[in-house]
mmCIF file of C-alpha atoms and ligand atoms in Angstrom:
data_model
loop_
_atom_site.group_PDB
_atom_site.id
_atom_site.type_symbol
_atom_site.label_atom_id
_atom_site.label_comp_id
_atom_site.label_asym_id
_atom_site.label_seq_id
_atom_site.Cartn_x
_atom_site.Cartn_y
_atom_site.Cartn_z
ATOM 1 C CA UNK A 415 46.979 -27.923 -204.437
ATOM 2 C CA UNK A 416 44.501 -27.706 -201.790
ATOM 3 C CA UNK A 417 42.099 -24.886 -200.999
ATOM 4 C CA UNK A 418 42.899 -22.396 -197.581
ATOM 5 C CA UNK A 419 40.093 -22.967 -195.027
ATOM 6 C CA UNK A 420 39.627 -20.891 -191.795
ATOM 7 C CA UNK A 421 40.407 -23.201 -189.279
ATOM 8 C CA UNK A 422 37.203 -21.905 -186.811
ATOM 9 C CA UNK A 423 35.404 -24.274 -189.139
ATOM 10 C CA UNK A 424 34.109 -27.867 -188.207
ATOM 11 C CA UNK A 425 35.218 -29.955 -191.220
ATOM 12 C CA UNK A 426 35.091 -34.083 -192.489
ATOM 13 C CA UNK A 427 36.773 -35.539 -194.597
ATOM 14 C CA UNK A 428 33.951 -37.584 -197.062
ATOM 15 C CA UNK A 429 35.770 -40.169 -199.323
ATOM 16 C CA UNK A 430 33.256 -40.356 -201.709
ATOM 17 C CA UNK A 431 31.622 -37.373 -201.623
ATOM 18 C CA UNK A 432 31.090 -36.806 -204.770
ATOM 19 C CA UNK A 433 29.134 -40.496 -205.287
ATOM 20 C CA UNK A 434 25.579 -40.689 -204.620
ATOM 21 C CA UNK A 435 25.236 -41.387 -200.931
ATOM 22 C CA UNK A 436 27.958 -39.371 -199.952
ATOM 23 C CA UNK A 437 27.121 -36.171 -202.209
ATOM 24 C CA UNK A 438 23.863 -36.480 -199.675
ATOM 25 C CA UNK A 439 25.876 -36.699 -196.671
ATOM 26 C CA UNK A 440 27.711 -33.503 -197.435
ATOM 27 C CA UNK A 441 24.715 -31.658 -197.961
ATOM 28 C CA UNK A 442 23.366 -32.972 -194.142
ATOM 29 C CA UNK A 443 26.495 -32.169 -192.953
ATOM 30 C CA UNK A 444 26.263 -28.326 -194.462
ATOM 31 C CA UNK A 445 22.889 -28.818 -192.725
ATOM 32 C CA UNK A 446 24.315 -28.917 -189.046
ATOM 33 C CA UNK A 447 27.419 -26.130 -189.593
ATOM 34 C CA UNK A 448 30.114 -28.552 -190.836
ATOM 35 C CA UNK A 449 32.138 -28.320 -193.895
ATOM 36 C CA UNK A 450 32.053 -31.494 -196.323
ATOM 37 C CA UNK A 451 35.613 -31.830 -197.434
ATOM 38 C CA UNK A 452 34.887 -34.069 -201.038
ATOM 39 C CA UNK A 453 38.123 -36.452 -201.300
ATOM 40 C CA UNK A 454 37.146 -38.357 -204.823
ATOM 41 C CA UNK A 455 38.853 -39.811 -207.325
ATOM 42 C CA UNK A 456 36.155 -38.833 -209.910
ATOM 43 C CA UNK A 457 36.333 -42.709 -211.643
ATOM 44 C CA UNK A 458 32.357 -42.821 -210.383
ATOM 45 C CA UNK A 459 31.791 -39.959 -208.482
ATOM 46 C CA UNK A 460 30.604 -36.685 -210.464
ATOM 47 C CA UNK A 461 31.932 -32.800 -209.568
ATOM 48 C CA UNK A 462 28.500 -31.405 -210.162
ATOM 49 C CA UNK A 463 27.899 -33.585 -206.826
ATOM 50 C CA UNK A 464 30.130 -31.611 -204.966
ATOM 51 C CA UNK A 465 28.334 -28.282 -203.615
ATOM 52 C CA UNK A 466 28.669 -28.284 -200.044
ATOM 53 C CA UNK A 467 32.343 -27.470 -199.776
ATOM 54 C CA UNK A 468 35.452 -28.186 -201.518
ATOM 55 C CA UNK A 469 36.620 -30.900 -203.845
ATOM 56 C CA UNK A 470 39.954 -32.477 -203.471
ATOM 57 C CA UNK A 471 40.508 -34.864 -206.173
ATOM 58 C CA UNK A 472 42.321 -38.167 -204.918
ATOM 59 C CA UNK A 473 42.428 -41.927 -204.202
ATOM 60 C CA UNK A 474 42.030 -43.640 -201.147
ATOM 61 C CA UNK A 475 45.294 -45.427 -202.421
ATOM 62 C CA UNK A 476 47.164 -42.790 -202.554
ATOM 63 C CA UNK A 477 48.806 -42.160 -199.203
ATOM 64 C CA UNK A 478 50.997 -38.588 -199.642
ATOM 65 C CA UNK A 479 47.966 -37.029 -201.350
ATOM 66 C CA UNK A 480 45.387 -38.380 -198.225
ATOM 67 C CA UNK A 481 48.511 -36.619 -195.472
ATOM 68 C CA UNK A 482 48.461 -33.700 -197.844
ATOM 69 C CA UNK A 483 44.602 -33.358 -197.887
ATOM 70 C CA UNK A 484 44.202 -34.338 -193.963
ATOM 71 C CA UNK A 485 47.446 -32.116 -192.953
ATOM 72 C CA UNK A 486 45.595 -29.384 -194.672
ATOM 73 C CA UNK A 487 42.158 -29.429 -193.347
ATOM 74 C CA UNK A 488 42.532 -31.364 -190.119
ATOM 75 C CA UNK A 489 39.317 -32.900 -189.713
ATOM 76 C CA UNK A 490 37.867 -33.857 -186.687
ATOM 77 C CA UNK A 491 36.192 -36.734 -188.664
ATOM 78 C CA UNK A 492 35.758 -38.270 -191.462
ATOM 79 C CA UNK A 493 32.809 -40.570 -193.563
ATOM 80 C CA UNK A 494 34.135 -42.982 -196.076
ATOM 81 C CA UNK A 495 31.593 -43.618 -198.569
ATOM 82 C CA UNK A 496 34.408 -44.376 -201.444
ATOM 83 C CA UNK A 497 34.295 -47.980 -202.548
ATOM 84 C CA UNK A 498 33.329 -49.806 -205.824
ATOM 85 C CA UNK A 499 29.890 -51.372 -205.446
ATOM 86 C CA UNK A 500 29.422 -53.739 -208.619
ATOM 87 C CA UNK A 501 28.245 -57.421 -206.837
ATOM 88 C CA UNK A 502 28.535 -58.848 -210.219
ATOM 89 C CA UNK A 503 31.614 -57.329 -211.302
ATOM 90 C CA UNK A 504 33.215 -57.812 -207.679
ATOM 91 C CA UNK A 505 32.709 -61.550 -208.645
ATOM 92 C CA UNK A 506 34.755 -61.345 -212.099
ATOM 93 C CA UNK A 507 37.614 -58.951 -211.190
ATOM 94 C CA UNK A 508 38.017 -59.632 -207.227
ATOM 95 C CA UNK A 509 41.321 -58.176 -207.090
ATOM 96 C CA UNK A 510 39.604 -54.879 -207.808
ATOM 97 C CA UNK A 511 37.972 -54.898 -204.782
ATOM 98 C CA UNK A 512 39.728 -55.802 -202.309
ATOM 99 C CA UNK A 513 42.665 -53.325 -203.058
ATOM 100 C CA UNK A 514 40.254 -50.605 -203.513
ATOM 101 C CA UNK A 515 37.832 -51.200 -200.748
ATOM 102 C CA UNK A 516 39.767 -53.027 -198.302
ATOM 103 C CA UNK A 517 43.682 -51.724 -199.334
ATOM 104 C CA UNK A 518 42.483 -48.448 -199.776
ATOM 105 C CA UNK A 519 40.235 -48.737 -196.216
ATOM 106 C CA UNK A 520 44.034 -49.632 -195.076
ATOM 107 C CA UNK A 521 45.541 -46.895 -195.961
ATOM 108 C CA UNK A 522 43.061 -44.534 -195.269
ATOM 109 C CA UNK A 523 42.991 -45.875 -191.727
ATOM 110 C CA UNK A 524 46.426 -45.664 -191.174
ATOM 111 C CA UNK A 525 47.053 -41.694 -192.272
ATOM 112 C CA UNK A 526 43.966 -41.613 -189.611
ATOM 113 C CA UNK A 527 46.242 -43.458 -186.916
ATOM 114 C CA UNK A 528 49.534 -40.841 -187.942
ATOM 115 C CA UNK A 529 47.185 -37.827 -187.659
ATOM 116 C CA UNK A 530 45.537 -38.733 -184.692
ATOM 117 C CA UNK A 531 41.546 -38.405 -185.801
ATOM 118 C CA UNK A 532 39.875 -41.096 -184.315
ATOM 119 C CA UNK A 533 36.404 -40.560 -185.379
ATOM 120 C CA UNK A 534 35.306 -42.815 -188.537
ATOM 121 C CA UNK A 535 32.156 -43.311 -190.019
ATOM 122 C CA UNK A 536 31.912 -46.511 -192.466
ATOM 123 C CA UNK A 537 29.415 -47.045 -195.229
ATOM 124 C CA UNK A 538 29.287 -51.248 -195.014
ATOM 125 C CA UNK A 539 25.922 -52.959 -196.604
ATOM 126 C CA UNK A 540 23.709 -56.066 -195.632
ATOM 127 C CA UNK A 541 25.450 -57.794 -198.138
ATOM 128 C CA UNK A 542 27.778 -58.887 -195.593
ATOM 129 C CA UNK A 543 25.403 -60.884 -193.973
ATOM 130 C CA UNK A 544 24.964 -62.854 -197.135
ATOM 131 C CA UNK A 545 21.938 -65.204 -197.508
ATOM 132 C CA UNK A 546 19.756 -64.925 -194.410
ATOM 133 C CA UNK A 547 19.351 -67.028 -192.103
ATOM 134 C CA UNK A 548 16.424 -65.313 -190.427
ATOM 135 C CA UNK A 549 13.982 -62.302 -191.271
ATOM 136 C CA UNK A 550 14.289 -59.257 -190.311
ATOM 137 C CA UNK A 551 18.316 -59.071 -190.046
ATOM 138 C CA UNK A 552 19.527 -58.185 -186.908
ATOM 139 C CA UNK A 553 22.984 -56.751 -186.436
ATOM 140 C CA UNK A 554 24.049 -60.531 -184.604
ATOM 141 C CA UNK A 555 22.935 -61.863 -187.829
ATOM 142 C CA UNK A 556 26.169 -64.136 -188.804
ATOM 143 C CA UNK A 557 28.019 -62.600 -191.429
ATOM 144 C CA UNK A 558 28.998 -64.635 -194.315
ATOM 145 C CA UNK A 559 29.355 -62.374 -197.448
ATOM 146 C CA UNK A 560 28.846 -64.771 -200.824
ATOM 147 C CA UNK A 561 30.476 -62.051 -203.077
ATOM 148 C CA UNK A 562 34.264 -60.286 -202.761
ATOM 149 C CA UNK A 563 32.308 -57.366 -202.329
ATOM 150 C CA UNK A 564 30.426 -58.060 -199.255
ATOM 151 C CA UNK A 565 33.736 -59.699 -198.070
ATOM 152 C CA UNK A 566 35.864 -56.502 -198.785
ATOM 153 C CA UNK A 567 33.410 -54.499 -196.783
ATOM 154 C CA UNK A 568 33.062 -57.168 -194.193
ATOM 155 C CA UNK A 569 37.310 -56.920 -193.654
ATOM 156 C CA UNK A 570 36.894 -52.917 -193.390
ATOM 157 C CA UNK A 571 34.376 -53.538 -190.331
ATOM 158 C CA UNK A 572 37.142 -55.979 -188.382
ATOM 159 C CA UNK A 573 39.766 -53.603 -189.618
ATOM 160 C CA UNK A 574 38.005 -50.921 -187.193
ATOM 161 C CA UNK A 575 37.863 -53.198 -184.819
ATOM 162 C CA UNK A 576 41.492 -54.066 -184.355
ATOM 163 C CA UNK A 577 42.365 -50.358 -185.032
ATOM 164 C CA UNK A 578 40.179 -49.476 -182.567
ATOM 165 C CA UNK A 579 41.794 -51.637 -179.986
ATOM 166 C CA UNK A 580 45.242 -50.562 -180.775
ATOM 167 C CA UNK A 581 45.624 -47.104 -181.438
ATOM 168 C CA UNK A 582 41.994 -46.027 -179.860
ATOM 169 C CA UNK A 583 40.175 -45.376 -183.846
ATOM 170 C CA UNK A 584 36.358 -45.320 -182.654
ATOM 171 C CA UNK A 585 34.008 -46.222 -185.701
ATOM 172 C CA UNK A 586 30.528 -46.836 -186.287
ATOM 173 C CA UNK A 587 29.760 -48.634 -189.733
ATOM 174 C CA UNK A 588 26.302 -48.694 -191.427
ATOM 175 C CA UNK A 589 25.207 -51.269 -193.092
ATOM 176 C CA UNK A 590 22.847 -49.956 -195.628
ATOM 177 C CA UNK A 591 20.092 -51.964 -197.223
ATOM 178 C CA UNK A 592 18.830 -50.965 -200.608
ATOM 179 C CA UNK A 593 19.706 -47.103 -200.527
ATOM 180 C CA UNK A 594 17.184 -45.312 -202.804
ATOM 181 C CA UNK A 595 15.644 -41.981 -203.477
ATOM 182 C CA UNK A 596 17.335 -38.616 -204.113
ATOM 183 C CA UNK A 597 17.783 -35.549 -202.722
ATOM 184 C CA UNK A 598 13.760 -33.711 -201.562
ATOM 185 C CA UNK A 599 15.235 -30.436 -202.690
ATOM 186 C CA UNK A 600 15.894 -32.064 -206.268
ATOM 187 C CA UNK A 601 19.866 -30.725 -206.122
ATOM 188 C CA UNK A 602 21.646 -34.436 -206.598
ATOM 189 C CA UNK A 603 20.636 -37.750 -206.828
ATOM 190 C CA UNK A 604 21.354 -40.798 -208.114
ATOM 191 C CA UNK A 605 23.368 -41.333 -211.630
ATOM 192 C CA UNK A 606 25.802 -44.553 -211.777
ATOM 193 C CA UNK A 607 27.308 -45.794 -214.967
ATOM 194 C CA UNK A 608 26.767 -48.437 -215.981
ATOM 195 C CA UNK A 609 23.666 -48.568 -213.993
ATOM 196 C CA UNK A 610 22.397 -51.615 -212.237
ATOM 197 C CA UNK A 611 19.874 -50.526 -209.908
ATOM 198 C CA UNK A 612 16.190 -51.150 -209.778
ATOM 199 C CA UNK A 613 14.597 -47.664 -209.345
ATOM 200 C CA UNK A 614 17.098 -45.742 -211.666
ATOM 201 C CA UNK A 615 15.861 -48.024 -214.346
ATOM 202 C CA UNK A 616 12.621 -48.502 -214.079
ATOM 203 C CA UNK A 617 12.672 -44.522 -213.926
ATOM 204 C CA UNK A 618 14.539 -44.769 -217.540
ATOM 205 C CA UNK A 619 11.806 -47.198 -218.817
ATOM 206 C CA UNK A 620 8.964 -44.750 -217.606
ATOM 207 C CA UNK A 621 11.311 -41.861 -219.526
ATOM 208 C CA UNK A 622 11.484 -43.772 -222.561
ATOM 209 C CA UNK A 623 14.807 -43.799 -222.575
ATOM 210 C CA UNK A 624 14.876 -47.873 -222.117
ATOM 211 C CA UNK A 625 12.528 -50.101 -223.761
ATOM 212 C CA UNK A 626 11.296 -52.337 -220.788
ATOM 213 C CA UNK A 627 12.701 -53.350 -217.725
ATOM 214 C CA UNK A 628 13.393 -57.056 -216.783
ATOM 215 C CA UNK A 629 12.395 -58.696 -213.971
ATOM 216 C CA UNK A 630 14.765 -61.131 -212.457
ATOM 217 C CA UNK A 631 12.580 -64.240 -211.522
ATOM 218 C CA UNK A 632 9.051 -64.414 -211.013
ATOM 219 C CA UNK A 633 9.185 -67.541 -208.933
ATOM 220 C CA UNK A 634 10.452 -67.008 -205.734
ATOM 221 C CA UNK A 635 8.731 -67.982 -202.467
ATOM 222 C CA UNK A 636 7.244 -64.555 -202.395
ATOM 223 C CA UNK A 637 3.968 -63.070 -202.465
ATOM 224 C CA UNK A 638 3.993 -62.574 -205.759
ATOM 225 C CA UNK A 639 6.767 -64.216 -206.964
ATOM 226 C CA UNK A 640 9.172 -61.633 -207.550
ATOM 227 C CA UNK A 641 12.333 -60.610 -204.955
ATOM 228 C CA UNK A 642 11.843 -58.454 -201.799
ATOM 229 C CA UNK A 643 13.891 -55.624 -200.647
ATOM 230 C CA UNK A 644 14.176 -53.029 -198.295
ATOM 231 C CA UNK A 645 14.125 -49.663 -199.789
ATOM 232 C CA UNK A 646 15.950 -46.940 -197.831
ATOM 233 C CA UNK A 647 15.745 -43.483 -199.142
ATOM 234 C CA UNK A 648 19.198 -41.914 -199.388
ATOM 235 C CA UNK A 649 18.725 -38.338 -197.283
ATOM 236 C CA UNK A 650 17.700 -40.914 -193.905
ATOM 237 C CA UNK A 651 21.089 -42.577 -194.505
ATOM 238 C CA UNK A 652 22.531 -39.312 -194.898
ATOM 239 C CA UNK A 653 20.874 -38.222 -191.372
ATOM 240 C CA UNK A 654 21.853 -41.324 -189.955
ATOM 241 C CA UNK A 655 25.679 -40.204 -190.487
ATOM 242 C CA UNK A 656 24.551 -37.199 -188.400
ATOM 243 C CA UNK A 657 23.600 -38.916 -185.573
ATOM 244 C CA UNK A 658 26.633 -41.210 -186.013
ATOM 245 C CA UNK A 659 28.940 -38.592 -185.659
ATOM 246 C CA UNK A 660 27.405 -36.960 -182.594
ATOM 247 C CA UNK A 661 27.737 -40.491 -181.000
ATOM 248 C CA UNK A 662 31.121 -40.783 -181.731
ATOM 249 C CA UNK A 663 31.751 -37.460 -179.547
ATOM 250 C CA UNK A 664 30.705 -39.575 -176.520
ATOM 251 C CA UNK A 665 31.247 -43.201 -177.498
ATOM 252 C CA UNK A 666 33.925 -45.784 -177.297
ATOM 253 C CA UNK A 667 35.088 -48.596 -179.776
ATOM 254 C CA UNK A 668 34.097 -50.202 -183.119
ATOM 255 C CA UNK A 669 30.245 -50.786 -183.670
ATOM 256 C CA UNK A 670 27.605 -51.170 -186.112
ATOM 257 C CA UNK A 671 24.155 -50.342 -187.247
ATOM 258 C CA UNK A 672 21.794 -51.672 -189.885
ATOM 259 C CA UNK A 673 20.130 -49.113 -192.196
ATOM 260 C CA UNK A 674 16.735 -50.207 -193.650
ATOM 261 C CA UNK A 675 12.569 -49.677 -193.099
ATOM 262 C CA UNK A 676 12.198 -52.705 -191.287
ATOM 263 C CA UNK A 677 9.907 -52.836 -194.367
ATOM 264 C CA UNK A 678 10.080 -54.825 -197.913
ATOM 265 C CA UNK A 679 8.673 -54.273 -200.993
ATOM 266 C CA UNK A 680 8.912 -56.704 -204.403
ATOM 267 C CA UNK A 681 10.107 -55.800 -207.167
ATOM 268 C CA UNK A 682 6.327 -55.469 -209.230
ATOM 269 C CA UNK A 683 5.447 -53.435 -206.051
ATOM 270 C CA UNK A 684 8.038 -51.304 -206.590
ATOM 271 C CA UNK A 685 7.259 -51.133 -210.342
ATOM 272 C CA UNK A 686 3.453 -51.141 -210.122
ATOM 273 C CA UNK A 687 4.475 -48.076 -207.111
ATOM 274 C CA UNK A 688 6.561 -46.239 -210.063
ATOM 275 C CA UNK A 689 4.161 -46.429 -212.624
ATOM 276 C CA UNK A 690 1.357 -44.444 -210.134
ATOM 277 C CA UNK A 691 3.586 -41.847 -209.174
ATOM 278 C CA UNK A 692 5.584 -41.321 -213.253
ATOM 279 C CA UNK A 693 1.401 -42.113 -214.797
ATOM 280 C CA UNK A 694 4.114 -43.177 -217.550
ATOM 281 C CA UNK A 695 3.673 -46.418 -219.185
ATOM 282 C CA UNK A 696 6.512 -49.672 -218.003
ATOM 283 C CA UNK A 697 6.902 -52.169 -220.047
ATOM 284 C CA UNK A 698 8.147 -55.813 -218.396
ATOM 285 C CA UNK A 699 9.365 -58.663 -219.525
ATOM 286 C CA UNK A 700 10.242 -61.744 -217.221
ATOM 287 C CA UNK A 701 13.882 -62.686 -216.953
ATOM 288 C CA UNK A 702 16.001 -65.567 -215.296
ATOM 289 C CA UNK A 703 17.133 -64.799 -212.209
ATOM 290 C CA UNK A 704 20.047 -62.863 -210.908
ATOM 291 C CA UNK A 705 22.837 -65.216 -209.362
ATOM 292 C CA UNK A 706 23.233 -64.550 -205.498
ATOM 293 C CA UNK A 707 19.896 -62.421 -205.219
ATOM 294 C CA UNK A 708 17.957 -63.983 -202.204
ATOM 295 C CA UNK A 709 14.247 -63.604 -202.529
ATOM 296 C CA UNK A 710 14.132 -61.602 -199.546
ATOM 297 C CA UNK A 711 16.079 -58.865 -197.973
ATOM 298 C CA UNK A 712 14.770 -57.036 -194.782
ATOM 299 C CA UNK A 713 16.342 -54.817 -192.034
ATOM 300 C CA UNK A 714 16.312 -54.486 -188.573
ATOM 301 C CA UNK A 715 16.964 -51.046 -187.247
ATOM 302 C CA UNK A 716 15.397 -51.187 -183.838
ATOM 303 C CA UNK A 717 18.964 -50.664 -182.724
ATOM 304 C CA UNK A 718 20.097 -47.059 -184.273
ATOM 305 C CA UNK A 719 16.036 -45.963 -183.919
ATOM 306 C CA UNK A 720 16.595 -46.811 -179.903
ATOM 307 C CA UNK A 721 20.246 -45.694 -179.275
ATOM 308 C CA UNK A 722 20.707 -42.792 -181.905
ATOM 309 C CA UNK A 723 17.303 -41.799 -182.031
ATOM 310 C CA UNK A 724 16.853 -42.371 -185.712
ATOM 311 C CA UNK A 725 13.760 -41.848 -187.476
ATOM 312 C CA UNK A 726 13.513 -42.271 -191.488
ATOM 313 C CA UNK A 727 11.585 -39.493 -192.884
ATOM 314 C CA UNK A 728 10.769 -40.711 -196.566
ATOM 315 C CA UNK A 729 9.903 -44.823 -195.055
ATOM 316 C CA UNK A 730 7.272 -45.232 -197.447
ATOM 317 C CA UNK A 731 7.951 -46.137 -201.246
ATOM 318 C CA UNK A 732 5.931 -43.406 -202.997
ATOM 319 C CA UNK A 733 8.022 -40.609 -201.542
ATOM 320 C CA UNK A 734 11.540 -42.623 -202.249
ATOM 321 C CA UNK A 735 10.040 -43.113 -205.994
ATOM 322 C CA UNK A 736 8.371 -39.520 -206.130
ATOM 323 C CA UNK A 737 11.767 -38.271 -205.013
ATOM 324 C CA UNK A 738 14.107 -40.168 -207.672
ATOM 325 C CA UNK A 739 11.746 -39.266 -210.162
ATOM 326 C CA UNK A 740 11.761 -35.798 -209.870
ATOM 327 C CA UNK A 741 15.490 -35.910 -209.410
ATOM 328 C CA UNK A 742 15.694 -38.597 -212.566
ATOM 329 C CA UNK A 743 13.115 -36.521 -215.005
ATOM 330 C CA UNK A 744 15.078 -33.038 -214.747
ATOM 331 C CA UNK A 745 18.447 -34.954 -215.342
ATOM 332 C CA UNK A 746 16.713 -36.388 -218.497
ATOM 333 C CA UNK A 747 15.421 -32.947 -219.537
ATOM 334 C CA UNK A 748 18.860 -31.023 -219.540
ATOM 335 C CA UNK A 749 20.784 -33.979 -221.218
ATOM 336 C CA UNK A 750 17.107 -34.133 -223.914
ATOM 337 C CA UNK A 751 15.797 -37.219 -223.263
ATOM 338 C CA UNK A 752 12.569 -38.606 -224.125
ATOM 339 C CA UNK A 753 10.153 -38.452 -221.096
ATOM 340 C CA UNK A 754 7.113 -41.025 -221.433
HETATM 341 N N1 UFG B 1231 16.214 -56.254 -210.261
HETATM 342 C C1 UFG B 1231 15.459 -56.640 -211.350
HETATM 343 N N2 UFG B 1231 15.774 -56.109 -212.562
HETATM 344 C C2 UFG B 1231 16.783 -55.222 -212.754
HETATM 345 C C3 UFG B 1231 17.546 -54.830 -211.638
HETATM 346 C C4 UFG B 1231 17.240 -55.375 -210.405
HETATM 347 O O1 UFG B 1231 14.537 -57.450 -211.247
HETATM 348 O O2 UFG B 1231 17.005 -54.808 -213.902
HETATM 349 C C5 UFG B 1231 15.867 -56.802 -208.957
HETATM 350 C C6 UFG B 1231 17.012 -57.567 -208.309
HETATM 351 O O3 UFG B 1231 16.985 -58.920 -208.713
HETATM 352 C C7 UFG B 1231 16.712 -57.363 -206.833
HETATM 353 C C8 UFG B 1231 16.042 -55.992 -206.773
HETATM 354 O O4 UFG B 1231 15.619 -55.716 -208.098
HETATM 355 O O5 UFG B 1231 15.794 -58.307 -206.406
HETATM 356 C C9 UFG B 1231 16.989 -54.896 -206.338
HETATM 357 O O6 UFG B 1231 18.162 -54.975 -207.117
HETATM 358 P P1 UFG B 1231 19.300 -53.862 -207.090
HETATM 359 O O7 UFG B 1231 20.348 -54.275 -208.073
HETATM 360 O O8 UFG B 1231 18.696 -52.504 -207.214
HETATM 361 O O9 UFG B 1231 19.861 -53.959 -205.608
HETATM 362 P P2 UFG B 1231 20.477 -55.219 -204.862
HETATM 363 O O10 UFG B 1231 19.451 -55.661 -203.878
HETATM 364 O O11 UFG B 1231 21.030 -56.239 -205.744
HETATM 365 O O12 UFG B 1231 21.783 -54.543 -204.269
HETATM 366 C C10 UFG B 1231 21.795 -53.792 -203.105
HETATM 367 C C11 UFG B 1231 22.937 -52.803 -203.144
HETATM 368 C C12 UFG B 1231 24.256 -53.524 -203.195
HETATM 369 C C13 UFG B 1231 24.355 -54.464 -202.081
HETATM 370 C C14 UFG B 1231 23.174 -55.416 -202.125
HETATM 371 C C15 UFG B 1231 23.178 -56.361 -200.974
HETATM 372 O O13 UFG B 1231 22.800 -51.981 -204.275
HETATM 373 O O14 UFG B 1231 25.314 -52.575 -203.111
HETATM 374 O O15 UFG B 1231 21.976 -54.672 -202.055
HETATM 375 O O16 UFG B 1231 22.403 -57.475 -201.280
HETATM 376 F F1 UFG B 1231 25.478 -55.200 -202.147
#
């Protein structure tokens, strides 16, 4: 079943539009006069996400239901966020990965090539650079992934290539550094089970709804010991897909962006950052540290700033942590947990 749609309307197809970074990409999109069609299989992504336009429930595997969903809508685009986007699991279960990010990447592609739409907008991720060579990462950084995931992204980004050169598929990917922050307006944000990342639970220590939070390593070649990172609040990577798919209108072949602040901050920054703006108390203990975590990760963008024209908003960490918070504390109020 798929919904009816007047066809006078500008519509893309988001795989993984109902995850965090794409939930924010369909409400930019909204922004500018398209419709966000939501193609999710709902294993991570969550329906409340989905606000902006319709949902069509789905896997990126599953080829009749992507003709059915693209014969219906015909999009002129389309922004494919879905992909799993556990390091540490991508390590134990590898074949996980690669058939759902790269097979499913495949597949997706080729009901692209059938139905002739040639604009494609790819969320890829620093970590297929893998441990850096040089700081800040440029986009002729070498790219060695040390993980299956950074690999099965890595494969998507050649992918576009070659399907670029042979049936005329024109892609940009992104390659986001440490996405972060939710939504200004306080509609979505960010809610991953299990949850891994730094802000979301440092924000459920300040809640009370964790005890402490650990630090991985306090004895890296860093300032102050612990690992650096470049914090990139979600809404500029969602604008970022805006400008992407303007340049697409005009551009030929298969290229590729970095997404970060050009900026890092450590990990008790980022802590010491959360407990000014929550005034809650964060209690830390010292950990061992994480395998494959290099003490510093830092972005280039000069290139997307000087050719698209982007310009990140929320660059400084208060307003990514200010903005998860709010986000965070409301979601913790509705479901009754304990805040500070
Ligand atoms: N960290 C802690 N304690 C925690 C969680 C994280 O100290 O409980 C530290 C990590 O060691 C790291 C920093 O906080 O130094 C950020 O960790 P995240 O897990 O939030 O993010 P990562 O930098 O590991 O991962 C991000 C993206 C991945 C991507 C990776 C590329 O989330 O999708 O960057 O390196 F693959």
């Amino acid at each position: 079943m798929v919904l009816k749609m007047s066809h006078n309307q500008k519509r893309i197809l988001v795989t993984g539009g109902a995850g965090y970074i794409g939930s924010h990409a369909c409400k930019a999109l909204s922004a500018v006069g398209y419709t966000p069609i939501t193609y999710d299989n709902l294993v991570y992504g969550h329906p409340w996400a989905v606000k902006w336009g319709p949902l069509e429930k789905g896997d990126i595997l599953d080829r009749d239901r992507l003709d059915e969903v693209i014969a219906a809508y015909q999009p002129e685009a389309v922004m494919h966020f879905a992909a799993y986007a556990y390091v540490g699991e991508s390590v134990e279960n590898p074949g996980k990965y690669y058939r759902n990010n790269m097979a499913g990447a495949l597949t997706l592609l080729e009901a692209l090539r059938d139905h002739q739409i040639d604009k494609f907008i790819f969320s890829s991720t620093c970590a297929t650079y893998g441990m850096p060579q040089k700081m800040p990462i440029s986009e002729d950084h070498s790219q060695l992934p040390i993980n299956p995931y950074g690999n099965s992204k890595l494969m998507v980004e050649q992918m576009l290539k070659d399907f670029h050169a042979a049936h005329g598929i024109r892609s940009i990917s992104l390659r986001y550094f440490n996405a972060a922050g939710a939504d200004s307006d306080g509609e979505i944000g960010e809610k991953h089970d299990p949850e891994t990342h730094l802000i979301p639970l440092i924000l459920d220590v300040a809640a009370g709804k964790r005890s402490q939070i650990t630090i991985f390593g306090d004895d890296y070649d860093t300032p102050d010991g612990t690992c650096i990172r470049d914090y990139i609040h979600v809404t500029d990577i969602a604008e970022a897909h805006i400008l992407a798919l303007e340049k697409l209108k005009s551009m030929n072949g298969a290229c590729a962006y970095n997404l970060g602040n050009g900026k890092g901050f450590s990990v008790n920054e980022v802590i010491e950052t959360t407990r000014k703006v929550t005034k809650c108390s964060i209690p830390v203990q010292i950990g061992q540290r994480r395998a494959g975590d290099p003490a510093r990760l830092v972005g280039d963008a000069t290139l997307i700033r000087n050719e698209l024209g982007w310009k990140p908003a929320f660059s400084d960490l208060i307003s990514i942590v200010e903005t998860a918070w709010n986000w965070h504390k409301n979601r913790l109020i509705l479901e009754k947990n304990i805040i500070c």
